[in-house]
Amino acid sequence: MKKLRANLLPWLVAVCFAQAAGATDIGDEKRGADLFRKYCASCHQIGAGAVNRIGPHLNGIFDRKAGSIEGFRYSKDMLRQGADGLVWNFENLDVYLENPRSLISRTRMNFRGLKDPQDRADVIAYLRQFSANPADIPEAAPTALPSEHVVPPEILAIKGDPEYGEYLASECLTCHQRSGADEGIPSITGWPVEDFVVAMHAYKEKKRPHPVMQMMAGRLSNEEIAALAAYFETLGE
Amino acid sequence: MTLNRRKFLGTAAATTAAALSAPMVRAMGKPRVVVIGGGAGGATVARYLAKDSKGALDVTLVEPTRKYYTCFFSNLYIGGFRDFESIGHTYGKLASEYGINVVHDWAVGIDRDKKIVSLAGGYALPYDRLVLSPGIDFVEGSVPGWDISNQDEMPHAYKAGSQTQLLKAQVENMREGGTFCLVAPPNPFRCPPGPYERVSMVAHVLKAKNPTAKIIILDPKPKFSKMALFQEGWAEHYPGMIEWIGPDFGGANVEVRPDSMEVVVDGEVTKVDVCNVIPAQKAGRIAEIAGITNDKGWAPVVPATMQSRMDENIHVLGDSSHQGDMPKSGFSANSQAKVCAMAIRGALLGSKVFPAKYSNTCWSLIDTDDGIKVGASYEATPEKIAKVDGFISKTGEPAELRKATYEESLGWYEGITKDMFG
């Protein structure tokens, strides 16, 4: 803990100075907002009313223990890092965003990382606005999932048959691992049903680009997609 | 009544089964499924049967090798992109976590009337359903001058393991400026892009170690899987190194001479330094012994269940099966295994049966970070497994996409091997 405090101090000092000067030297939060929408918002919400989706909400991430939001299903490695004392700050967020697995080996966050230090600094500056101290969380609406695809409510309302989903899922599990491990092919376990359904319909209608997924989703009926979503939601670590 | 081989084996088997009855008490009353072959089809079907029946089935897996080396990714080992141990897998989890009886032995006989499999070690295994997933065997005489006794001089390396190691060593030790020759098989055969990915991987090794070496491919087929993509990649990564000789230039009229390391193409003799002979193929021998193969040597199956068209108590998976449009690949065998496991559970335990869905994707690596893929989805019609939809990588794709495709194939390898071996 002592060490962490020591690491945090210079940065906190820098922020205080920046605040005093009426500007921030972390990065450009407006540019960070655009980057967040582009790279992060398909899984994470942030802002007033933000909730956990594929990834946990990011309000108050600064000074938060890793893997500590109740009700969110983290990877074992993330939980272990939290238990070992990892608390999110500028430095480790910067490392994590550059290459998530360099910090958390088997994280469920399927993200290749931001290679440009300026990009990372801008995203972190944006995230910083939503942590309580010193700024209050702005009263803006949460950044929603990007509206890449709209699925009619009657399709979202279909209750999937998990037994059928288990059989259909066997086809997915040739590539996507049941354990949620991601080694070149994304993890699809433990997703909220709605996110899963929206993603599959986006592939089905070729709004998302991957050819294998377009083909696999292309022949699934609305009921089959609902069945898969119901099954995969139950699969977790 | 004549005493034929099958009847004889059956009698011997029945006696052995009686002697063995004590240790099999545990399984009494449970329907018994015996699976022959522990590859992509067999390991997957055994695992899914055991997992999804939650102990209601007695599942036995017969596989001669204790460590199974996957044919898929064995080319990447030749190219130096994987080490040998990374493509080897054992059956420990299938036994300990899934309760499968794993028997390391050869199946040598099948009595279809008595429903008993006999093993080389003298044991006999009674079954209610039998799954054959024995992979391929070679058609004798398909490459004049070559038979299996020549596999040390001219390896096939088309069943992964020591043959793959031998071929890799031969490529790495080839004389400077030497010639590597690959004799490609006629259709249908295991892993349609396999010979061409292999050439790519050999070229990758030679480019670094032996850049004046040459590669010739003798091919009886006028075209091959992902042809345009491979040829584009070869021109880009290995200019002037690879010559493909199709049937128009004698690729279908080939003889090999293992003693003198020569190949004869349309009567013209060429000296080569390494020769990879991939013969014509047929179903694994046990399918033939069971008497369920057709005149082409493959085992015809019912598309919706993968049951043999000649015996409803036997299912055939993967390379050995004659099913329709799916290529012979590990991915296909794995896909078929899941439909088969569902059909067997439905028949023996009365569990729900859903419509058969099949799919396949074959990734190939041309050079570092240059991956390509082809794939399709399939459905069961009464006549055959029929293609529904498909895709293929495009020529001229950006390097970033090719790299992502290669990384995806690494993910798939992890996924499918966990799906097979737990």
XYZ file of C-alpha atoms in Angstrom:
659
model
C 0.000 0.000 0.000
C 2.816 2.328 0.919
C 4.459 1.769 -2.427
C 1.252 2.501 -4.274
C 0.789 5.758 -2.460
C 4.302 6.704 -3.389
C 3.555 5.954 -7.030
C 0.360 7.928 -6.992
C 1.746 11.012 -5.347
C 3.616 12.687 -8.187
C 0.641 12.193 -10.407
C -1.826 13.580 -7.890
C 0.411 16.569 -7.472
C 0.464 17.025 -11.201
C -3.310 16.887 -11.341
C -3.654 19.427 -8.570
C -1.398 21.806 -10.378
C -3.292 21.223 -13.540
C -6.577 21.883 -11.776
C -5.208 25.019 -10.333
C -4.129 26.146 -13.744
C -7.624 25.429 -15.060
C -6.397 22.792 -17.461
C -5.263 19.234 -17.328
C -1.983 17.871 -18.494
C -3.143 14.241 -18.544
C -4.573 14.544 -22.021
C -7.347 15.942 -24.130
C -10.603 14.667 -22.667
C -12.660 15.740 -25.688
C -10.513 13.684 -27.991
C -10.619 10.967 -25.318
C -14.419 10.976 -25.519
C -14.249 10.233 -29.256
C -11.721 7.472 -28.722
C -13.859 6.042 -25.926
C -16.884 5.890 -28.230
C -14.807 4.228 -30.901
C -12.936 1.617 -28.878
C -14.524 1.213 -25.464
C -18.243 1.961 -25.618
C -19.253 -1.300 -27.255
C -18.532 -2.973 -23.909
C -18.289 -0.263 -21.214
C -20.662 2.453 -20.034
C -19.632 5.547 -18.153
C -21.521 8.567 -16.792
C -24.690 9.057 -14.748
C -26.740 5.849 -14.672
C -24.033 3.733 -16.285
C -24.422 0.012 -15.617
C -22.362 -3.102 -16.212
C -22.600 -4.551 -19.709
C -20.071 -6.847 -21.386
C -17.530 -4.947 -19.340
C -18.046 -3.252 -15.950
C -19.145 0.400 -15.800
C -16.210 2.770 -15.391
C -17.542 5.422 -13.037
C -15.120 6.028 -10.241
C -12.455 3.816 -11.725
C -9.667 5.882 -10.230
C -8.583 4.593 -6.835
C -10.894 1.608 -7.263
C -9.549 -1.827 -6.460
C -9.275 -3.973 -9.606
C -12.162 -6.409 -10.048
C -14.232 -4.894 -7.253
C -17.639 -3.996 -8.710
C -20.187 -6.287 -7.124
C -22.234 -8.402 -9.468
C -19.806 -8.228 -12.361
C -18.180 -11.479 -13.439
C -14.475 -10.790 -13.746
C -11.743 -13.112 -14.932
C -9.936 -14.996 -12.195
C -6.773 -13.098 -13.030
C -8.467 -9.736 -12.561
C -9.845 -10.825 -9.197
C -6.429 -12.073 -8.157
C -4.779 -8.787 -9.101
C -7.403 -6.954 -7.057
C -6.788 -9.243 -4.095
C -3.054 -8.650 -4.490
C -3.640 -4.932 -4.127
C -3.942 -3.573 -7.670
C -5.732 -0.230 -7.485
C -6.409 1.639 -10.722
C -4.338 4.776 -11.260
C -2.900 6.651 -14.200
C 0.185 4.474 -14.503
C -1.432 1.065 -14.430
C -4.388 2.168 -16.578
C -1.828 3.369 -19.094
C -0.111 -0.036 -19.049
C -3.436 -1.860 -19.200
C -4.727 0.171 -22.138
C -1.508 -0.290 -24.076
C -1.814 -4.079 -23.885
C -4.375 -5.439 -21.422
C -2.653 -8.776 -21.099
C 0.680 -7.367 -20.106
C -0.995 -6.448 -16.833
C -3.751 -9.074 -16.460
C -2.651 -12.232 -18.272
C -6.009 -13.802 -18.917
C -8.279 -10.802 -18.748
C -11.615 -11.157 -20.479
C -11.194 -7.733 -22.067
C -10.697 -8.539 -25.751
C -8.897 -5.433 -26.771
C -5.728 -5.205 -28.753
C -4.698 -2.062 -26.952
C -3.947 1.545 -27.842
C -0.361 1.792 -29.051
C -0.174 5.585 -29.202
C 0.663 7.108 -25.768
C -1.318 10.243 -26.648
C -4.433 8.167 -27.377
C -4.102 6.486 -24.004
C -3.538 9.761 -22.213
C -6.630 11.265 -23.852
C -8.829 8.294 -22.935
C -7.542 8.373 -19.366
C -8.227 12.109 -19.203
C -11.785 11.351 -20.298
C -12.171 8.573 -17.726
C -10.783 10.875 -15.041
C -13.809 13.148 -15.345
C -16.012 10.369 -14.055
C -14.166 9.692 -10.855
C -15.426 11.492 -7.774
C -12.327 13.252 -6.642
C -11.775 15.991 -7.608
C -14.486 16.209 -10.271
C -18.081 15.184 -9.755
C -19.607 12.793 -12.218
C -21.223 15.068 -14.800
C -24.963 14.936 -15.078
C -24.797 13.751 -18.672
C -26.582 10.692 -19.960
C -24.431 7.577 -19.889
C -22.545 6.811 -23.050
C -24.752 4.126 -24.469
C -23.654 1.277 -26.649
C -22.923 2.712 -30.055
C -26.148 2.379 -32.003
C -24.504 0.250 -34.647
C -27.554 -1.898 -34.833
C -31.136 -1.705 -33.656
C -32.995 -4.907 -32.884
C -36.819 -4.667 -32.637
C -38.124 -5.114 -29.075
C -40.178 -8.172 -30.004
C -36.981 -9.975 -31.028
C -35.204 -8.867 -27.871
C -38.158 -10.171 -25.888
C -37.852 -13.748 -27.178
C -37.019 -16.115 -24.341
C -34.346 -18.550 -25.480
C -34.399 -22.291 -24.760
C -31.077 -22.940 -23.006
C -31.124 -26.665 -23.862
C -31.343 -25.853 -27.562
C -28.759 -23.155 -26.927
C -26.379 -25.713 -25.449
C -26.567 -27.845 -28.592
C -26.222 -24.852 -30.918
C -23.353 -23.558 -28.796
C -21.331 -26.671 -29.520
C -20.752 -25.170 -32.945
C -19.447 -21.910 -31.435
C -17.173 -23.757 -29.018
C -14.917 -25.079 -31.751
C -13.359 -21.602 -31.731
C -14.713 -19.660 -28.736
C -13.566 -21.322 -25.549
C -16.030 -22.480 -22.930
C -13.697 -21.244 -20.196
C -13.939 -17.692 -21.522
C -10.241 -17.715 -22.424
C -9.386 -15.454 -25.322
C -6.335 -16.489 -27.300
C -6.956 -14.875 -30.679
C -10.707 -15.465 -30.782
C -12.854 -13.365 -28.443
C -14.507 -14.640 -25.305
C -18.303 -14.786 -25.570
C -19.170 -16.213 -22.166
C -21.106 -14.299 -19.566
C -22.398 -11.627 -21.935
C -25.700 -9.939 -21.065
C -28.429 -11.513 -23.231
C -29.317 -8.256 -24.955
C -25.746 -7.511 -26.008
C -25.341 -11.020 -27.361
C -28.575 -10.800 -29.343
C -27.728 -7.378 -30.767
C -24.256 -8.520 -31.810
C -25.553 -11.657 -33.531
C -28.238 -9.751 -35.430
C -25.608 -7.222 -36.507
C -23.562 -10.088 -37.977
C -26.650 -11.665 -39.505
C -27.399 -8.461 -41.367
C -23.731 -7.977 -42.231
C -23.446 -4.738 -40.235
C -20.509 -6.246 -38.365
C -17.705 -7.225 -40.708
C -16.302 -10.672 -39.819
C -17.010 -13.229 -42.626
C -17.060 -16.352 -40.433
C -19.466 -14.727 -37.991
C -21.640 -13.343 -40.791
C -21.979 -16.865 -42.126
C -22.630 -18.483 -38.751
C -25.182 -15.860 -37.680
C -26.692 -15.727 -41.153
C -28.381 -19.066 -40.809
C -29.587 -18.684 -37.232
C -33.252 -17.893 -36.640
C -34.357 -15.294 -34.063
C -35.226 -18.132 -31.684
C -31.858 -19.774 -32.173
C -30.023 -16.528 -31.427
C -32.123 -16.120 -28.278
C -31.312 -19.722 -27.283
C -27.594 -19.131 -27.720
C -27.733 -15.878 -25.760
C -29.558 -17.641 -22.931
C -26.954 -20.394 -22.843
C -23.839 -18.246 -23.059
C -25.068 -15.918 -20.337
C -24.951 -18.878 -17.964
C -21.378 -19.807 -18.935
C -18.831 -18.029 -16.836
C -15.831 -18.702 -14.773
C -22.595 -72.054 -41.551
C -19.151 -71.073 -42.731
C -16.558 -69.812 -40.356
C -15.537 -66.464 -41.758
C -13.222 -63.938 -40.194
C -15.972 -61.934 -38.643
C -17.645 -64.925 -37.019
C -14.338 -66.201 -35.767
C -13.426 -62.895 -34.193
C -16.883 -62.702 -32.733
C -16.502 -66.026 -30.947
C -13.101 -65.145 -29.623
C -14.459 -61.810 -28.510
C -17.418 -63.316 -26.680
C -15.113 -65.573 -24.686
C -12.870 -62.669 -23.753
C -15.868 -60.568 -22.817
C -17.056 -63.243 -20.402
C -13.626 -63.422 -18.790
C -13.694 -59.663 -18.407
C -17.166 -59.402 -17.004
C -16.065 -58.672 -13.459
C -14.414 -55.298 -14.069
C -17.305 -54.222 -16.259
C -19.963 -54.503 -13.528
C -19.752 -50.764 -13.052
C -21.168 -50.286 -16.522
C -23.951 -52.871 -16.244
C -27.253 -51.585 -17.466
C -25.872 -48.415 -18.990
C -25.946 -48.161 -22.779
C -22.433 -48.621 -24.118
C -20.792 -46.488 -26.773
C -17.409 -47.464 -28.167
C -15.443 -44.858 -30.123
C -12.536 -45.922 -32.314
C -9.984 -43.218 -33.047
C -9.004 -40.359 -30.723
C -8.634 -37.481 -33.187
C -10.872 -34.515 -33.958
C -13.929 -36.719 -34.538
C -13.401 -39.430 -31.937
C -12.115 -37.393 -28.999
C -14.862 -34.801 -29.513
C -17.704 -37.307 -29.742
C -16.456 -39.189 -26.677
C -16.189 -35.986 -24.685
C -19.617 -34.668 -25.694
C -21.281 -38.044 -25.058
C -19.750 -38.306 -21.606
C -20.312 -34.651 -20.704
C -23.892 -34.310 -21.914
C -25.160 -37.707 -20.746
C -23.922 -36.922 -17.226
C -22.898 -40.481 -16.515
C -25.872 -42.192 -18.185
C -23.677 -43.644 -20.949
C -20.674 -45.925 -20.687
C -18.168 -44.392 -23.104
C -14.985 -46.159 -24.226
C -12.417 -44.511 -26.469
C -9.977 -46.766 -28.332
C -6.839 -45.014 -29.566
C -3.461 -46.693 -30.117
C -1.245 -43.701 -29.290
C -0.852 -42.278 -25.814
C 0.051 -38.909 -27.198
C -1.862 -37.619 -30.173
C -0.201 -35.147 -32.539
C -2.678 -33.077 -34.504
C -2.321 -33.083 -38.256
C -3.664 -29.551 -38.257
C -0.820 -27.179 -37.359
C 1.783 -29.889 -38.109
C 2.770 -27.814 -41.147
C 3.387 -24.897 -38.804
C 5.773 -27.140 -36.899
C 7.610 -27.868 -40.170
C 7.802 -24.119 -40.817
C 9.185 -23.457 -37.341
C 6.102 -21.569 -36.098
C 5.206 -24.204 -33.467
C 7.317 -26.600 -31.463
C 6.516 -30.274 -31.664
C 5.194 -30.587 -28.124
C 2.676 -27.805 -28.738
C 0.782 -30.042 -31.181
C 0.815 -33.098 -28.890
C -2.131 -33.935 -26.633
C -2.874 -36.671 -24.129
C -6.125 -38.234 -22.969
C -5.730 -37.720 -19.232
C -8.609 -35.256 -18.825
C -11.013 -37.331 -20.896
C -10.396 -40.181 -18.467
C -10.200 -38.308 -15.167
C -12.660 -35.453 -15.673
C -15.180 -37.038 -17.999
C -15.056 -40.675 -16.875
C -14.289 -42.004 -20.333
C -12.601 -45.427 -20.473
C -9.554 -44.668 -22.589
C -8.042 -47.845 -24.044
C -4.685 -47.558 -25.814
C -4.890 -50.399 -28.292
C -5.633 -51.138 -31.942
C -9.147 -52.179 -32.927
C -8.654 -55.154 -35.228
C -12.125 -56.608 -35.736
C -15.793 -55.686 -35.587
C -18.580 -58.241 -35.294
C -21.594 -56.262 -36.432
C -24.088 -59.027 -35.601
C -22.912 -59.491 -32.029
C -21.945 -55.798 -31.729
C -18.452 -56.450 -30.395
C -15.148 -54.737 -31.165
C -12.023 -56.855 -30.758
C -8.672 -55.306 -29.898
C -5.158 -56.356 -30.863
C -4.343 -56.958 -27.202
C -7.041 -59.658 -27.049
C -9.750 -57.648 -25.292
C -13.272 -57.329 -26.602
C -15.631 -54.410 -26.214
C -19.380 -54.895 -26.590
C -21.321 -51.849 -27.791
C -24.804 -50.536 -28.313
C -23.493 -47.835 -30.632
C -20.108 -47.770 -32.292
C -18.426 -44.627 -33.627
C -15.613 -45.015 -36.144
C -13.337 -42.040 -36.587
C -10.141 -43.677 -37.822
C -8.909 -41.002 -40.207
C -7.276 -42.052 -43.451
C -5.269 -44.850 -44.962
C -3.366 -44.753 -48.234
C -4.431 -46.402 -51.485
C -1.769 -48.909 -52.386
C -0.111 -48.375 -55.734
C -1.567 -44.892 -56.216
C 1.928 -43.430 -56.676
C 3.871 -45.914 -58.828
C 7.177 -46.826 -57.186
C 6.052 -45.890 -53.653
C 4.598 -47.996 -50.897
C 4.490 -47.594 -47.142
C 7.880 -49.315 -46.765
C 9.420 -46.285 -48.527
C 8.172 -43.793 -45.936
C 11.643 -43.294 -44.465
C 13.183 -42.267 -47.798
C 10.135 -40.444 -49.091
C 7.909 -39.475 -46.135
C 4.193 -38.821 -46.473
C 3.992 -36.872 -43.203
C 0.234 -36.964 -43.647
C -0.390 -38.600 -40.292
C 1.272 -36.317 -37.776
C 4.040 -37.582 -35.506
C 7.408 -39.097 -36.321
C 6.761 -38.717 -40.061
C 6.379 -34.961 -39.591
C 9.627 -34.816 -37.621
C 11.397 -36.802 -40.318
C 10.230 -34.521 -43.112
C 11.202 -31.414 -41.173
C 14.691 -32.812 -40.562
C 15.088 -33.700 -44.231
C 14.091 -30.181 -45.306
C 16.469 -28.560 -42.821
C 19.366 -30.811 -43.849
C 18.808 -30.580 -47.589
C 21.930 -29.814 -49.618
C 22.436 -26.227 -50.687
C 20.486 -25.448 -53.836
C 18.695 -28.818 -53.667
C 15.200 -29.688 -54.843
C 12.213 -30.404 -52.635
C 9.449 -32.298 -54.415
C 5.872 -32.727 -53.207
C 3.671 -35.309 -54.893
C 0.119 -34.083 -54.271
C -2.831 -36.477 -53.939
C -5.957 -36.676 -56.091
C -9.351 -35.672 -54.632
C -10.798 -36.419 -52.161
C -8.154 -36.263 -49.461
C -7.545 -35.063 -45.914
C -7.122 -31.284 -45.517
C -7.485 -29.894 -49.060
C -5.184 -26.876 -48.480
C -2.702 -29.064 -46.537
C -0.169 -29.873 -49.294
C -0.048 -26.227 -50.377
C 0.326 -24.866 -46.881
C 3.099 -27.433 -46.456
C 4.893 -26.118 -49.534
C 4.549 -22.601 -48.103
C 6.096 -23.679 -44.806
C 8.939 -25.550 -46.526
C 9.585 -22.450 -48.652
C 9.636 -20.339 -45.478
C 12.383 -22.565 -44.031
C 14.365 -22.707 -47.280
C 14.165 -18.962 -47.868
C 16.065 -18.437 -44.615
C 18.431 -21.430 -44.673
C 18.846 -22.431 -48.265
C 17.633 -19.631 -50.549
C 18.848 -21.158 -53.820
C 16.797 -24.338 -53.241
C 13.847 -25.144 -55.492
C 10.418 -26.628 -54.813
C 8.362 -28.570 -57.318
C 4.785 -29.713 -56.800
C 3.552 -32.595 -58.936
C -0.211 -32.385 -58.939
C -2.768 -34.638 -60.650
C -5.472 -31.950 -60.136
C -6.020 -28.999 -62.476
C -6.817 -26.755 -59.500
C -6.524 -26.882 -55.735
C -7.917 -25.307 -52.580
C -7.286 -21.541 -52.220
C -5.189 -21.756 -55.397
C -5.252 -18.067 -56.299
C -4.376 -17.089 -52.728
C -1.473 -19.509 -52.478
C -0.088 -18.576 -55.881
C -0.304 -14.884 -55.066
C 1.463 -15.508 -51.758
C 4.177 -17.664 -53.309
C 4.930 -15.000 -55.936
C 5.153 -12.372 -53.227
C 7.106 -14.221 -50.512
C 9.078 -16.840 -52.455
C 9.564 -15.471 -55.987
C 11.045 -18.014 -58.401
C 11.278 -20.788 -55.812
C 8.074 -22.798 -56.330
C 7.032 -24.534 -59.529
C 3.589 -26.132 -59.690
C 3.193 -28.824 -62.337
C -0.446 -29.642 -62.998
C -1.889 -32.436 -65.133
C -1.333 -30.477 -68.366
C 2.418 -30.817 -67.857
C 2.554 -34.367 -66.516
C 1.513 -33.840 -62.891
C -0.878 -36.786 -63.192
C 1.711 -39.095 -64.782
C 4.267 -39.501 -62.013
C 6.466 -42.338 -60.829
C 8.914 -42.143 -57.926
C 12.162 -44.066 -57.333
C 12.949 -43.954 -53.616
C 16.262 -45.851 -53.970
C 17.788 -43.317 -56.355
C 15.751 -40.309 -55.147
C 14.304 -39.666 -58.573
C 10.890 -38.669 -59.824
C 9.698 -39.474 -63.317
C 7.253 -36.981 -64.828
C 5.766 -37.933 -68.184
C 8.820 -40.163 -68.760
C 11.350 -37.484 -67.876
C 13.638 -38.340 -64.945
C 14.466 -35.646 -62.384
C 16.810 -36.017 -59.419
C 15.377 -34.633 -56.180
C 16.784 -34.235 -52.671
C 13.686 -34.452 -50.513
C 10.490 -36.043 -51.750
C 7.203 -35.745 -49.857
C 4.816 -38.320 -51.327
C 1.193 -37.826 -50.326
C -0.645 -40.820 -51.828
C -4.312 -41.174 -52.747
C -6.460 -41.852 -49.699
C -9.310 -43.962 -48.389
C -11.073 -44.539 -45.080
C -9.047 -45.852 -42.140
C -8.651 -49.624 -42.330
C -11.057 -50.483 -39.516
C -13.948 -49.069 -41.593
C -13.026 -51.450 -44.370
C -12.728 -54.353 -41.890
C -16.204 -53.476 -40.601
C -17.457 -53.840 -44.157
C -19.101 -50.416 -44.339
C -17.026 -48.796 -47.122
C -18.044 -48.233 -50.743
C -16.122 -49.073 -53.922
C -14.085 -45.856 -53.546
C -12.974 -46.897 -50.064
C -15.004 -44.360 -48.052
C -17.876 -45.016 -45.628
C -21.218 -43.541 -46.782
C -23.265 -41.945 -43.972
C -26.765 -40.619 -43.303
C -26.389 -36.805 -43.349
C -28.603 -36.018 -40.345
C -26.936 -38.439 -37.892
C -23.607 -39.575 -39.396
C -24.871 -43.184 -39.185
C -23.406 -45.636 -41.645
C -25.749 -46.257 -44.552
C -24.916 -49.947 -44.113
C -25.338 -50.340 -40.355
C -27.505 -48.115 -38.186
C -25.567 -49.058 -35.043
C -22.364 -47.578 -36.427
C -21.592 -43.894 -36.946
C -18.632 -42.725 -39.011
C -16.974 -39.340 -38.511
C -14.435 -37.170 -40.230
C -12.056 -38.148 -42.992
C -13.366 -41.720 -43.321
C -16.956 -40.698 -43.970
C -18.465 -40.092 -47.361
C -21.028 -37.412 -46.553
C -21.288 -34.831 -49.330
C -19.916 -31.316 -49.495
C -17.805 -30.994 -46.341
C -14.040 -31.144 -46.793
C -12.069 -33.744 -44.877
C -10.693 -31.620 -42.043
C -10.288 -31.639 -38.293
C -12.835 -28.835 -38.048
C -15.360 -30.873 -40.064
C -14.799 -33.990 -37.923
C -15.256 -31.937 -34.752
C -18.467 -30.422 -36.151
C -19.827 -33.813 -37.216
C -18.968 -35.286 -33.808
C -21.348 -32.932 -32.021
C -24.270 -33.766 -34.277
C -23.414 -37.447 -33.889
C -23.235 -37.223 -30.074
C -26.661 -35.585 -30.011
C -28.106 -38.287 -32.299
C -26.649 -41.090 -30.165
C -27.963 -39.578 -26.933
C -31.336 -39.208 -28.582
C -31.355 -42.858 -29.670
C -30.009 -44.412 -26.463
C -31.327 -42.042 -23.788
C -34.312 -40.390 -25.444
C -32.875 -36.871 -25.091
C -34.060 -34.080 -27.377
C -32.805 -34.140 -30.950
C -32.336 -30.860 -32.822
C -31.704 -30.252 -36.535
C -28.163 -31.069 -37.688
C -25.954 -28.028 -38.344
C -22.434 -28.385 -39.627
C -19.642 -25.949 -40.357
C -16.004 -25.815 -41.330
C -13.199 -23.295 -41.567
C -9.693 -24.075 -42.814
C -6.951 -21.568 -42.019
C -3.611 -21.756 -43.816
C -0.371 -19.905 -43.259
C 1.623 -18.748 -46.304
C 4.423 -16.899 -44.505
C 4.917 -15.033 -41.221
C 1.638 -13.254 -40.326
C 0.126 -14.036 -43.733
C -2.876 -16.191 -42.872
C -5.798 -17.038 -45.147
C -9.013 -18.944 -44.618
C -11.902 -20.631 -46.365
C -15.072 -21.907 -44.788
C -18.688 -22.853 -45.186
C -21.820 -23.872 -43.327
C -23.754 -27.005 -44.163
C -27.087 -28.708 -43.541
C -28.346 -32.263 -43.802
C -30.491 -33.112 -46.817
C -31.692 -36.683 -47.419
C -28.989 -37.213 -50.067
C -25.960 -35.506 -48.586
C -24.504 -32.884 -46.275
C -25.069 -29.862 -48.470
C -23.308 -26.512 -48.459
C -25.473 -23.561 -47.404
C -23.132 -20.589 -47.478
C -19.410 -19.944 -47.570
C -16.574 -17.429 -47.656
C -12.937 -17.245 -48.654
C -10.104 -14.771 -48.052
C -9.540 -12.409 -50.972
C -6.393 -11.809 -52.950
C -4.729 -8.473 -52.223
C -5.975 -8.215 -48.649
C -4.125 -5.761 -46.373
C -1.332 -7.211 -44.219
C -3.180 -6.249 -41.062
C -6.143 -8.439 -41.987
C -3.876 -11.368 -42.876
C -2.180 -11.034 -39.508
C -5.544 -10.998 -37.747
C -6.530 -14.120 -39.705
C -3.374 -15.883 -38.536
C -3.992 -14.850 -34.930
C -7.536 -16.114 -35.265
C -6.182 -19.504 -36.344
C -4.097 -19.644 -33.157
C -7.251 -18.995 -31.167
C -9.069 -21.686 -33.090
C -6.311 -24.215 -32.343
C -6.628 -23.526 -28.630
C -10.411 -23.732 -28.893
C -10.702 -26.953 -30.861
C -8.057 -28.827 -28.899
C -9.829 -27.918 -25.649
C -13.098 -28.986 -27.284
C -11.494 -32.356 -28.124
C -9.418 -33.129 -25.060
C -11.134 -31.017 -22.343
